[in-house]
Short mmCIF file of C-alpha atoms and ligand atoms in Angstrom, two decimals:
data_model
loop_
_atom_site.label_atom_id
_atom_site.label_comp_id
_atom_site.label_asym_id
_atom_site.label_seq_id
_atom_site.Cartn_x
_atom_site.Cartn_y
_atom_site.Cartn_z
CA UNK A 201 9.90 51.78 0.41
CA UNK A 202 8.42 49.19 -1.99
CA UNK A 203 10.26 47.35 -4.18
CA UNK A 204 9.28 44.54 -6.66
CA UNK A 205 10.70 42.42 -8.86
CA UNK A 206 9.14 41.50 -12.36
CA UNK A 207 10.40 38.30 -14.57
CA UNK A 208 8.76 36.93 -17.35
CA UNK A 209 8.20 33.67 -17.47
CA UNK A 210 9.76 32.80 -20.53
CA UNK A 211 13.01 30.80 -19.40
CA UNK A 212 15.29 29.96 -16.67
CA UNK A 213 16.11 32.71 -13.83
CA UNK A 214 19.54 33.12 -14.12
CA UNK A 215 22.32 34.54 -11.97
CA UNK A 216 21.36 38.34 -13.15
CA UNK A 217 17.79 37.84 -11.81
CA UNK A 218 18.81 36.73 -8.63
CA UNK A 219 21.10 39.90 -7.91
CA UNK A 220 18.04 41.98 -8.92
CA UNK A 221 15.18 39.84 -6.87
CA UNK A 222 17.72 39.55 -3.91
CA UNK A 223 18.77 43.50 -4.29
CA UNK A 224 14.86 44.87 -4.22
CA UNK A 225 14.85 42.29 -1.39
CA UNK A 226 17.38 43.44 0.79
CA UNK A 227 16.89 47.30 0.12
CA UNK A 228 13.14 47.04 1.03
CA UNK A 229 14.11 44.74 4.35
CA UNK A 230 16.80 47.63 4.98
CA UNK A 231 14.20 50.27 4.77
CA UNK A 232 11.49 48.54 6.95
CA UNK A 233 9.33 48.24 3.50
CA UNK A 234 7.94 45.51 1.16
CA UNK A 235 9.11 43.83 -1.70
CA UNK A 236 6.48 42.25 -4.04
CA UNK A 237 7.02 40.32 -6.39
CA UNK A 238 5.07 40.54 -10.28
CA UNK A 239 4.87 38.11 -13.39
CA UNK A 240 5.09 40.02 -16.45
CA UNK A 241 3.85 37.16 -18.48
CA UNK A 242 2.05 39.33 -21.63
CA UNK A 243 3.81 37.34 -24.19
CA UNK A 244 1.44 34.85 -24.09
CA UNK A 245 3.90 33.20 -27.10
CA UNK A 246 6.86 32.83 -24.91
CA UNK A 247 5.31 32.53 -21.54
CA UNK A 248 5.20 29.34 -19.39
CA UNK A 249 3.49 28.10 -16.64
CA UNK A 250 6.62 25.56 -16.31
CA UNK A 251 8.84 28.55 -15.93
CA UNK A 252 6.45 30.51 -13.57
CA UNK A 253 6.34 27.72 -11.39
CA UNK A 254 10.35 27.37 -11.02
CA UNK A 255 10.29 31.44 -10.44
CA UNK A 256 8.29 30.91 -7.72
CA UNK A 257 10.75 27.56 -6.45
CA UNK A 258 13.75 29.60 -7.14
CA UNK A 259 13.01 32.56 -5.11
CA UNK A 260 11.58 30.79 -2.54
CA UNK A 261 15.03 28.72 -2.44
CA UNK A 262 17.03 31.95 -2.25
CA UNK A 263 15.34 32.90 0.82
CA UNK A 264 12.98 35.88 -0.65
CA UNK A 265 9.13 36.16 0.38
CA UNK A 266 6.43 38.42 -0.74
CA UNK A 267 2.75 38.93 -0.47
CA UNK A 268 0.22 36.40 -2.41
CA UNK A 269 -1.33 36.89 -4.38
CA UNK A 270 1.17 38.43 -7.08
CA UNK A 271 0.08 40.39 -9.75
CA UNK A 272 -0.26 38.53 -12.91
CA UNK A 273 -0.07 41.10 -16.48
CA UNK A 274 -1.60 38.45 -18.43
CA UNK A 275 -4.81 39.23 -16.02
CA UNK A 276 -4.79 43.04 -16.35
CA UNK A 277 -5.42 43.07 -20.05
CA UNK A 278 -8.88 45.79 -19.56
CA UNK A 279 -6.35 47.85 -17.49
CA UNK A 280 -4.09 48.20 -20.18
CA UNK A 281 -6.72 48.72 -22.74
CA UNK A 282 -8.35 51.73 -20.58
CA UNK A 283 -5.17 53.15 -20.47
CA UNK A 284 -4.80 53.09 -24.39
CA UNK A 285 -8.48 54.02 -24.74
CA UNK A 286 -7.71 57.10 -22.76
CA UNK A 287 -4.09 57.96 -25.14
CA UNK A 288 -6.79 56.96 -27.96
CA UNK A 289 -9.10 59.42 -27.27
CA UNK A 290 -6.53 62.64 -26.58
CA UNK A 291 -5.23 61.95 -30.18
CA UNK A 292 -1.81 60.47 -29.11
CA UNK A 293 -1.88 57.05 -30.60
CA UNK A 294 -2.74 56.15 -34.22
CA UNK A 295 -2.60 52.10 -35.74
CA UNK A 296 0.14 51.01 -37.87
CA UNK A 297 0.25 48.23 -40.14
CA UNK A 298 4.04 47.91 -40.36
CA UNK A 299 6.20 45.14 -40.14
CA UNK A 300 9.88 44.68 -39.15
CA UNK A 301 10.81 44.95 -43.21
CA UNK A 302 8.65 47.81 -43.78
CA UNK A 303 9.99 49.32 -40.85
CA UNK A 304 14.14 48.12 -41.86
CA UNK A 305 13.36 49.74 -45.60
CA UNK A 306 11.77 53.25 -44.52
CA UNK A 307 14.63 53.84 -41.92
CA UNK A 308 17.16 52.79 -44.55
CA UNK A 309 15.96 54.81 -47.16
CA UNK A 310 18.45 57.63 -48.30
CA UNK A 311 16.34 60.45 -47.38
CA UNK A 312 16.18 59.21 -43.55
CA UNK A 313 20.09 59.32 -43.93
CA UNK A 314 21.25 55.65 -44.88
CA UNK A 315 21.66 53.98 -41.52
CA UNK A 316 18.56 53.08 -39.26
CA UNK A 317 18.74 54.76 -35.60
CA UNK A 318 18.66 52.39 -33.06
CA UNK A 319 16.52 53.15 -29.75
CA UNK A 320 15.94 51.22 -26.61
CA UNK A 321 13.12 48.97 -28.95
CA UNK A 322 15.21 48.04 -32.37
CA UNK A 323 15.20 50.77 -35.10
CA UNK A 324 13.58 54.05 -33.92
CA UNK A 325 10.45 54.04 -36.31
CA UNK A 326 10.41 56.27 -39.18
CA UNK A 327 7.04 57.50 -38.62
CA UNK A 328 5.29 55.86 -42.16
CA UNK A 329 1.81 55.78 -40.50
CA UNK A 330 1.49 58.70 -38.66
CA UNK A 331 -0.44 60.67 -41.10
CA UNK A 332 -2.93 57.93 -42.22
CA UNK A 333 -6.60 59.18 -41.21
CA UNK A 334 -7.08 57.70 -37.77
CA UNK A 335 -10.14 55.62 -37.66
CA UNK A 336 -12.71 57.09 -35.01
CA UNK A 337 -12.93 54.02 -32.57
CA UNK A 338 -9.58 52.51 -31.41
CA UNK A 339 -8.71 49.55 -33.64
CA UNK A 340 -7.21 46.03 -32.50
CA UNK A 341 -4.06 46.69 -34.01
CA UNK A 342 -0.48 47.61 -32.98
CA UNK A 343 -0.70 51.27 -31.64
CA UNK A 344 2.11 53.42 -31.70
CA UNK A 345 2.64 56.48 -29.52
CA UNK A 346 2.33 60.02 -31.25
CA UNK A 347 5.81 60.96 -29.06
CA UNK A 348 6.01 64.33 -30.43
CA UNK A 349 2.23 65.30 -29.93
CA UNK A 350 2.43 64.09 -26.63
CA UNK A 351 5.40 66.13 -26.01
CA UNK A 352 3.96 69.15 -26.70
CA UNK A 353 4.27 71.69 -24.28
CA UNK A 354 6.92 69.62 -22.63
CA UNK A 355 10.68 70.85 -22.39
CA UNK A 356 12.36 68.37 -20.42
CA UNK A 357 11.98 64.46 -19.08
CA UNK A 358 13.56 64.21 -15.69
CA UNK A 359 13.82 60.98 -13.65
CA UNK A 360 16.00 60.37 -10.41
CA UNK A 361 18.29 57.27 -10.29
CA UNK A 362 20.44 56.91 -7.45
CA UNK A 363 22.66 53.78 -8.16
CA UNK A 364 23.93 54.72 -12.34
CA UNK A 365 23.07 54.12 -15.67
CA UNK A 366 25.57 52.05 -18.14
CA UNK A 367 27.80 54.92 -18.54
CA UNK A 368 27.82 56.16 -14.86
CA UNK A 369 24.55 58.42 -15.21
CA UNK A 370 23.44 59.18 -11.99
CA UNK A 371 21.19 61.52 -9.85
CA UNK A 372 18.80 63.84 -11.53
CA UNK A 373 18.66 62.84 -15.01
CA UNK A 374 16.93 64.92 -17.74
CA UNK A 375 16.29 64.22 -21.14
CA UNK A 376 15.36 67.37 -23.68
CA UNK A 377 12.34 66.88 -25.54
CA UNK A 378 14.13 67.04 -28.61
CA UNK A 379 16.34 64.41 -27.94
CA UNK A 380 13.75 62.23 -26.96
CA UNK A 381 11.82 62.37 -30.09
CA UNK A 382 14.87 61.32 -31.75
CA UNK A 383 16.24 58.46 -29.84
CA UNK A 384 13.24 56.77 -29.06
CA UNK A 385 10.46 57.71 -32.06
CA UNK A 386 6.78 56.32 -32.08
CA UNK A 387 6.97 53.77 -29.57
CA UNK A 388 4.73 50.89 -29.93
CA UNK A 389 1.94 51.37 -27.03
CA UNK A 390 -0.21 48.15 -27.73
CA UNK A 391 1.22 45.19 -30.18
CA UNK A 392 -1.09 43.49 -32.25
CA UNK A 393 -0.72 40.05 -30.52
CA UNK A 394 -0.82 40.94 -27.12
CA UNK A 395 -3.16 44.41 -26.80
CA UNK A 396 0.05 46.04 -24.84
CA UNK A 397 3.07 46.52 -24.60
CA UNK A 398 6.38 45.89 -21.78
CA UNK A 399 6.43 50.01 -21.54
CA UNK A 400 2.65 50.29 -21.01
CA UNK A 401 2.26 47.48 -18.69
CA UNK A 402 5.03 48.02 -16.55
CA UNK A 403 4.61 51.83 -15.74
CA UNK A 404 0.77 50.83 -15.14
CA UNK A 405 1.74 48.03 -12.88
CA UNK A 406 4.36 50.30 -11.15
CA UNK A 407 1.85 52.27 -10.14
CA UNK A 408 -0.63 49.92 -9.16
CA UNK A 409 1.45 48.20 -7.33
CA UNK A 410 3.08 51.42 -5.38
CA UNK A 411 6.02 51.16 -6.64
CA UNK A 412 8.40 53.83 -4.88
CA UNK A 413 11.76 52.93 -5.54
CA UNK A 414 12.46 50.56 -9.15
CA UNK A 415 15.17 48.17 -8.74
CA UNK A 416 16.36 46.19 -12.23
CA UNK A 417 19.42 45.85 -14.84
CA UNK A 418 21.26 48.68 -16.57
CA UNK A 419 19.69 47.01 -19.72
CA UNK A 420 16.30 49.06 -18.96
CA UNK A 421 18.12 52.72 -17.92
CA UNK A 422 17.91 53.73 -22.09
CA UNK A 423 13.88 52.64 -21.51
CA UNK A 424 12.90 54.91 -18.59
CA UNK A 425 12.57 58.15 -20.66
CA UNK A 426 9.84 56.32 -22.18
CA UNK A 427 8.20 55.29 -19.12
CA UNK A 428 8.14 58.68 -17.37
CA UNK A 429 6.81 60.12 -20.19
CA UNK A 430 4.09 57.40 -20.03
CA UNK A 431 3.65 58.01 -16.49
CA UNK A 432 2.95 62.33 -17.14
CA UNK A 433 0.43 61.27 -19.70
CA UNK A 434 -1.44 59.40 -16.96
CA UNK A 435 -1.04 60.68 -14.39
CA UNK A 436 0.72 58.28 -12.56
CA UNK A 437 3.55 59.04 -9.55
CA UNK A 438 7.23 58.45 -10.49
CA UNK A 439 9.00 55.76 -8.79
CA UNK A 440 13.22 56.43 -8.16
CA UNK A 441 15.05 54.48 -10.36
CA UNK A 442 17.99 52.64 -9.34
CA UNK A 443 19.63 50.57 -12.80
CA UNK A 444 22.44 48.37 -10.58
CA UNK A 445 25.30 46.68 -12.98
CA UNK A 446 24.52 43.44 -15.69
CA UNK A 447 25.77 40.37 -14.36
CA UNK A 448 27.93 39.12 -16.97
CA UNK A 449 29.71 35.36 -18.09
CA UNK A 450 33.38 34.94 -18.11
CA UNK A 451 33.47 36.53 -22.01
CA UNK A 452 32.28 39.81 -20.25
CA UNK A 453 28.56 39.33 -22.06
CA UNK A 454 25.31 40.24 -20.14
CA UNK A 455 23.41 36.25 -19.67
CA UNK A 456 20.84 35.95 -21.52
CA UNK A 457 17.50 34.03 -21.12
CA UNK A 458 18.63 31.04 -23.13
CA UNK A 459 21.81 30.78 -20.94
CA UNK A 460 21.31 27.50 -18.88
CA UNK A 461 24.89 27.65 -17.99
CA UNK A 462 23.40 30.53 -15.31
CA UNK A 463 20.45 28.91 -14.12
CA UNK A 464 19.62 29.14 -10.96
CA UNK A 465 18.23 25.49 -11.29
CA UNK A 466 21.58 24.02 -12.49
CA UNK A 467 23.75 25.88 -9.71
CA UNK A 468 21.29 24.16 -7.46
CA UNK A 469 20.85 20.67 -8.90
CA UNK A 470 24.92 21.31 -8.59
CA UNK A 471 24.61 21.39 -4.61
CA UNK A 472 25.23 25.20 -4.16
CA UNK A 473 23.24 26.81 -0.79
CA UNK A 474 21.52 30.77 -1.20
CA UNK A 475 24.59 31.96 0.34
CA UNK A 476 26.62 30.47 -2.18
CA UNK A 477 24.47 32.22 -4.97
CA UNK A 478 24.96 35.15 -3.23
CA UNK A 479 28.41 35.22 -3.17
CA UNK A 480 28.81 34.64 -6.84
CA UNK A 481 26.67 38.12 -7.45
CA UNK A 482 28.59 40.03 -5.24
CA UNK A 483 26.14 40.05 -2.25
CA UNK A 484 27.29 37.63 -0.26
N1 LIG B 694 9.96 41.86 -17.18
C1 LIG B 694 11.21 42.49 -17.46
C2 LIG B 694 12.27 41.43 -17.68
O1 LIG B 694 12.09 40.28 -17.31
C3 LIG B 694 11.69 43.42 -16.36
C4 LIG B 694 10.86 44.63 -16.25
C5 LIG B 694 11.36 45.72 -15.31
O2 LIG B 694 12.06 45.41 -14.33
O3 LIG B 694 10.99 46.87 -15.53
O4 LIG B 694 13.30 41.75 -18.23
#
Protein backbone atom coordinates (compact mmCIF):
# COMPACT_ATOMS: atom_id res chain seq x y z
CA UNK A 1 0.00 0.00 0.00
CA UNK A 2 1.14 3.60 -0.64
CA UNK A 3 -0.35 6.34 0.71
CA UNK A 4 0.50 10.11 0.50
CA UNK A 5 -0.57 13.08 1.71
CA UNK A 6 -0.75 16.40 -0.42
CA UNK A 7 -1.16 20.09 1.28
CA UNK A 8 -0.70 23.17 -0.33
CA UNK A 9 1.25 25.46 1.05
CA UNK A 10 -0.96 28.22 1.28
CA UNK A 11 -1.72 28.51 5.17
CA UNK A 12 -1.57 26.89 8.44
CA UNK A 13 -2.10 22.90 8.73
CA UNK A 14 -4.90 22.64 10.77
CA UNK A 15 -6.51 19.92 12.87
CA UNK A 16 -8.29 18.33 9.54
CA UNK A 17 -4.83 17.89 7.92
CA UNK A 18 -3.42 16.19 10.67
CA UNK A 19 -6.27 13.41 10.81
CA UNK A 20 -5.61 12.97 7.06
CA UNK A 21 -1.50 13.04 7.16
CA UNK A 22 -1.68 10.87 10.41
CA UNK A 23 -4.58 8.46 8.76
CA UNK A 24 -2.43 7.74 5.29
CA UNK A 25 0.26 7.34 7.99
CA UNK A 26 -1.02 4.81 10.08
CA UNK A 27 -2.91 2.77 7.28
CA UNK A 28 0.34 2.49 5.20
CA UNK A 29 2.44 1.48 8.64
CA UNK A 30 -0.59 -1.07 9.17
CA UNK A 31 -0.15 -2.51 5.79
CA UNK A 32 3.73 -2.82 5.83
CA UNK A 33 3.69 0.08 2.96
CA UNK A 34 4.87 3.72 2.48
CA UNK A 35 3.44 6.90 2.98
CA UNK A 36 4.93 9.85 0.99
CA UNK A 37 4.32 12.85 1.40
CA UNK A 38 3.67 15.72 -1.80
CA UNK A 39 3.47 19.67 -1.96
CA UNK A 40 0.83 20.67 -4.23
CA UNK A 41 2.12 24.16 -4.39
CA UNK A 42 0.77 25.17 -8.26
CA UNK A 43 -0.78 28.29 -7.06
CA UNK A 44 2.19 30.02 -7.27
CA UNK A 45 -0.25 33.20 -5.96
CA UNK A 46 -1.09 31.64 -2.71
CA UNK A 47 1.84 29.42 -2.13
CA UNK A 48 4.57 29.94 0.53
CA UNK A 49 7.77 28.82 1.25
CA UNK A 50 6.95 30.07 5.01
CA UNK A 51 4.09 27.67 5.06
CA UNK A 52 5.99 24.75 3.33
CA UNK A 53 8.54 24.99 5.79
CA UNK A 54 6.04 24.70 8.95
CA UNK A 55 4.36 21.57 6.88
CA UNK A 56 7.40 20.02 6.99
CA UNK A 57 7.93 21.15 11.15
CA UNK A 58 4.44 20.12 11.80
CA UNK A 59 4.52 16.69 10.52
CA UNK A 60 7.69 16.04 11.65
CA UNK A 61 6.31 17.13 15.26
CA UNK A 62 3.39 14.72 14.94
CA UNK A 63 5.65 11.90 14.59
CA UNK A 64 5.12 11.16 10.61
CA UNK A 65 8.25 10.44 8.22
CA UNK A 66 8.50 9.94 4.57
CA UNK A 67 11.00 9.63 1.83
CA UNK A 68 13.08 12.91 0.62
CA UNK A 69 12.97 14.14 -1.61
CA UNK A 70 9.09 14.99 -1.93
CA UNK A 71 7.57 15.74 -4.97
CA UNK A 72 7.15 19.34 -5.57
CA UNK A 73 3.97 20.29 -8.45
CA UNK A 74 5.40 23.59 -8.90
CA UNK A 75 8.50 21.48 -10.52
CA UNK A 76 6.44 19.19 -12.79
CA UNK A 77 5.03 21.96 -14.89
CA UNK A 78 6.41 20.00 -18.61
CA UNK A 79 4.61 16.93 -17.08
CA UNK A 80 1.49 18.57 -16.89
CA UNK A 81 1.83 20.29 -20.16
CA UNK A 82 2.58 16.78 -22.03
CA UNK A 83 -0.33 15.57 -20.56
CA UNK A 84 -2.52 18.51 -22.00
CA UNK A 85 -0.53 18.37 -25.25
CA UNK A 86 -1.61 14.80 -25.56
CA UNK A 87 -5.80 15.78 -24.58
CA UNK A 88 -4.78 18.71 -27.15
CA UNK A 89 -4.02 16.71 -29.84
CA UNK A 90 -7.09 13.90 -29.54
CA UNK A 91 -9.47 16.96 -29.85
CA UNK A 92 -10.64 16.94 -26.14
CA UNK A 93 -9.64 20.32 -24.94
CA UNK A 94 -10.40 23.67 -26.64
CA UNK A 95 -9.25 27.48 -24.94
CA UNK A 96 -11.73 29.63 -23.37
CA UNK A 97 -11.56 33.16 -22.73
CA UNK A 98 -14.22 33.30 -20.00
CA UNK A 99 -14.28 34.85 -16.83
CA UNK A 100 -16.18 34.20 -13.57
CA UNK A 101 -19.00 36.98 -14.87
CA UNK A 102 -19.16 35.64 -18.24
CA UNK A 103 -19.40 32.37 -16.85
CA UNK A 104 -22.27 33.67 -13.73
CA UNK A 105 -24.37 35.43 -16.84
CA UNK A 106 -24.44 32.39 -19.44
CA UNK A 107 -25.48 29.89 -16.62
CA UNK A 108 -28.07 32.39 -15.43
CA UNK A 109 -29.51 33.06 -18.56
CA UNK A 110 -33.24 31.88 -18.91
CA UNK A 111 -32.67 29.47 -21.56
CA UNK A 112 -30.04 27.44 -19.28
CA UNK A 113 -33.07 27.41 -16.77
CA UNK A 114 -32.56 30.49 -14.33
CA UNK A 115 -30.35 29.07 -11.61
CA UNK A 116 -26.57 28.17 -12.27
CA UNK A 117 -25.71 24.32 -11.46
CA UNK A 118 -23.22 24.00 -9.06
CA UNK A 119 -20.41 21.16 -9.51
CA UNK A 120 -17.49 20.14 -7.45
CA UNK A 121 -15.53 23.54 -9.19
CA UNK A 122 -18.27 26.58 -8.73
CA UNK A 123 -20.97 26.81 -11.48
CA UNK A 124 -20.85 23.85 -13.93
CA UNK A 125 -19.80 25.83 -17.17
CA UNK A 126 -22.30 26.49 -19.72
CA UNK A 127 -20.23 25.46 -22.51
CA UNK A 128 -19.93 29.29 -24.38
CA UNK A 129 -16.58 28.32 -26.04
CA UNK A 130 -16.88 25.02 -27.09
CA UNK A 131 -17.69 25.66 -30.62
CA UNK A 132 -15.12 28.46 -31.32
CA UNK A 133 -12.62 27.10 -34.14
CA UNK A 134 -9.84 25.55 -32.12
CA UNK A 135 -6.57 27.03 -33.04
CA UNK A 136 -4.15 24.24 -34.49
CA UNK A 137 -1.25 24.48 -31.83
CA UNK A 138 -2.31 24.41 -28.13
CA UNK A 139 -2.59 27.98 -26.85
CA UNK A 140 -1.35 29.39 -23.32
CA UNK A 141 -4.68 29.88 -22.16
CA UNK A 142 -7.17 28.28 -19.72
CA UNK A 143 -8.15 24.87 -21.32
CA UNK A 144 -11.24 23.31 -20.61
CA UNK A 145 -12.06 19.62 -20.98
CA UNK A 146 -14.44 18.58 -23.95
CA UNK A 147 -16.29 16.11 -21.08
CA UNK A 148 -18.78 14.88 -23.44
CA UNK A 149 -16.32 14.10 -26.40
CA UNK A 150 -14.22 12.43 -24.13
CA UNK A 151 -17.03 10.43 -22.91
CA UNK A 152 -17.83 9.03 -25.92
CA UNK A 153 -18.11 5.52 -26.06
CA UNK A 154 -18.16 5.50 -22.32
CA UNK A 155 -21.33 4.28 -20.27
CA UNK A 156 -20.31 4.36 -16.84
CA UNK A 157 -17.45 5.98 -14.31
CA UNK A 158 -16.76 3.51 -11.56
CA UNK A 159 -14.33 4.13 -8.66
CA UNK A 160 -13.97 1.99 -5.36
CA UNK A 161 -14.02 3.82 -1.97
CA UNK A 162 -13.96 1.81 1.00
CA UNK A 163 -14.35 4.28 3.99
CA UNK A 164 -17.80 6.70 2.50
CA UNK A 165 -18.55 9.63 0.76
CA UNK A 166 -20.54 12.69 2.57
CA UNK A 167 -23.74 10.95 2.34
CA UNK A 168 -22.54 7.38 3.29
CA UNK A 169 -21.50 6.34 -0.42
CA UNK A 170 -19.48 3.50 -0.19
CA UNK A 171 -17.96 0.49 -2.13
CA UNK A 172 -18.24 0.35 -5.85
CA UNK A 173 -19.38 3.62 -6.93
CA UNK A 174 -20.53 4.37 -10.51
CA UNK A 175 -21.42 7.40 -12.08
CA UNK A 176 -23.58 7.26 -15.62
CA UNK A 177 -22.11 9.16 -18.28
CA UNK A 178 -25.00 11.23 -18.48
CA UNK A 179 -24.95 12.35 -15.16
CA UNK A 180 -21.53 13.22 -15.32
CA UNK A 181 -21.79 15.58 -18.12
CA UNK A 182 -24.27 17.33 -16.14
CA UNK A 183 -22.88 17.71 -12.74
CA UNK A 184 -19.52 18.45 -13.54
CA UNK A 185 -19.50 20.23 -17.34
CA UNK A 186 -16.20 21.39 -19.14
CA UNK A 187 -13.82 21.20 -16.46
CA UNK A 188 -10.99 23.51 -16.57
CA UNK A 189 -7.79 21.21 -17.50
CA UNK A 190 -5.02 24.00 -17.50
CA UNK A 191 -5.80 27.70 -15.93
CA UNK A 192 -4.34 30.51 -17.51
CA UNK A 193 -2.04 31.48 -14.55
CA UNK A 194 -0.72 28.36 -13.61
CA UNK A 195 -0.60 25.97 -17.05
CA UNK A 196 -2.72 23.22 -14.86
CA UNK A 197 -4.99 22.54 -12.91
CA UNK A 198 -5.63 20.66 -8.99
CA UNK A 199 -7.58 17.75 -11.16
CA UNK A 200 -4.76 17.39 -13.73
CA UNK A 201 -1.94 17.55 -11.39
CA UNK A 202 -3.12 15.43 -8.81
CA UNK A 203 -4.29 12.32 -10.88
CA UNK A 204 -0.76 12.78 -12.74
CA UNK A 205 1.05 12.89 -9.49
CA UNK A 206 -1.08 9.94 -8.16
CA UNK A 207 0.25 8.02 -10.58
CA UNK A 208 3.66 9.01 -10.56
CA UNK A 209 3.94 8.66 -7.33
CA UNK A 210 2.16 4.96 -7.13
CA UNK A 211 -0.44 5.90 -5.49
CA UNK A 212 -2.57 2.68 -4.54
CA UNK A 213 -4.85 3.56 -1.98
CA UNK A 214 -5.98 7.78 -1.77
CA UNK A 215 -6.53 8.89 1.65
CA UNK A 216 -8.14 12.74 2.05
CA UNK A 217 -11.45 14.72 3.22
CA UNK A 218 -15.03 14.02 2.14
CA UNK A 219 -14.64 17.57 0.59
CA UNK A 220 -12.87 15.86 -2.59
CA UNK A 221 -15.45 12.54 -2.91
CA UNK A 222 -17.88 14.99 -5.48
CA UNK A 223 -14.18 15.52 -7.43
CA UNK A 224 -13.15 11.90 -8.09
CA UNK A 225 -15.54 11.31 -11.05
CA UNK A 226 -13.45 13.82 -12.61
CA UNK A 227 -10.24 12.32 -11.82
CA UNK A 228 -11.01 8.77 -12.98
CA UNK A 229 -12.17 10.00 -15.98
CA UNK A 230 -8.81 11.85 -16.28
CA UNK A 231 -7.04 8.84 -15.36
CA UNK A 232 -8.99 6.50 -18.56
CA UNK A 233 -7.95 9.25 -20.86
CA UNK A 234 -4.33 8.58 -19.90
CA UNK A 235 -3.96 5.78 -19.20
CA UNK A 236 -3.12 5.91 -15.81
CA UNK A 237 -4.01 2.99 -12.93
CA UNK A 238 -6.81 3.85 -10.44
CA UNK A 239 -5.90 4.27 -6.94
CA UNK A 240 -8.93 3.10 -4.09
CA UNK A 241 -10.37 5.92 -2.70
CA UNK A 242 -11.04 6.20 0.84
CA UNK A 243 -12.92 10.06 1.62
CA UNK A 244 -12.73 9.69 5.80
CA UNK A 245 -15.13 12.43 7.69
CA UNK A 246 -14.32 16.65 7.76
CA UNK A 247 -13.04 17.62 10.94
CA UNK A 248 -15.26 20.26 12.00
CA UNK A 249 -15.23 23.49 14.86
CA UNK A 250 -17.65 23.56 17.64
CA UNK A 251 -20.43 25.40 15.09
CA UNK A 252 -20.34 21.99 13.19
CA UNK A 253 -18.35 23.88 10.06
CA UNK A 254 -15.52 22.04 8.14
CA UNK A 255 -11.97 24.46 9.25
CA UNK A 256 -10.91 26.19 6.81
CA UNK A 257 -7.37 27.37 5.73
CA UNK A 258 -7.71 30.78 7.30
CA UNK A 259 -8.76 29.13 10.65
CA UNK A 260 -5.75 29.80 13.05
CA UNK A 261 -7.94 28.83 15.86
CA UNK A 262 -6.97 25.01 14.39
CA UNK A 263 -3.47 25.38 13.77
CA UNK A 264 -1.42 22.92 14.46
CA UNK A 265 1.21 25.67 15.39
CA UNK A 266 -1.05 27.34 18.03
CA UNK A 267 -2.13 23.90 19.73
CA UNK A 268 1.60 23.51 19.97
CA UNK A 269 2.92 26.93 20.99
CA UNK A 270 -0.15 26.03 23.61
CA UNK A 271 2.01 23.03 25.12
CA UNK A 272 -0.08 20.13 23.61
CA UNK A 273 2.23 16.67 22.81
CA UNK A 274 1.29 14.45 19.20
CA UNK A 275 -0.72 12.32 21.36
CA UNK A 276 -2.69 15.07 22.49
CA UNK A 277 -3.41 16.11 18.78
CA UNK A 278 -4.33 12.84 18.24
CA UNK A 279 -6.80 12.54 20.64
CA UNK A 280 -8.63 15.64 19.62
CA UNK A 281 -9.13 13.91 15.90
CA UNK A 282 -10.34 10.88 17.15
CA UNK A 283 -7.11 8.79 16.75
CA UNK A 284 -5.74 8.84 19.79
N1 LIG B 1 -3.91 19.69 -2.19
C1 LIG B 1 -5.25 19.40 -1.79
C2 LIG B 1 -5.59 20.21 -0.55
O1 LIG B 1 -4.71 20.71 0.13
C3 LIG B 1 -5.50 17.94 -1.49
C4 LIG B 1 -5.45 17.10 -2.70
C5 LIG B 1 -5.87 15.65 -2.55
O2 LIG B 1 -5.73 15.08 -1.45
O3 LIG B 1 -6.29 15.07 -3.54
O4 LIG B 1 -6.75 20.35 -0.26
Amino acid sequence: MITRFAPSPTGPLHLGHAYSAILASDMARAAGGSFLLRIEDIDRSRARPEWEAQIFDDLQWLGLDWPEPVMRQSERLPVYRAALQELWSRGLLYPCSCRRRDILEAASAPQEGGAPVMGPDGIVYPGTCRDKPRPVDMPAEALRLNVRKSLEGIDTISFQENRSGPKGECGTIDIRSETLIDSIGDIVLARRDMGTSYHLAVVIDDAAQGITHVIRGQDLFEATAIHVLLQRLLGLPQPVYHHHRLIRDDAGKRLAKRDNARAIAKFRAEGASPADIREMVGLG
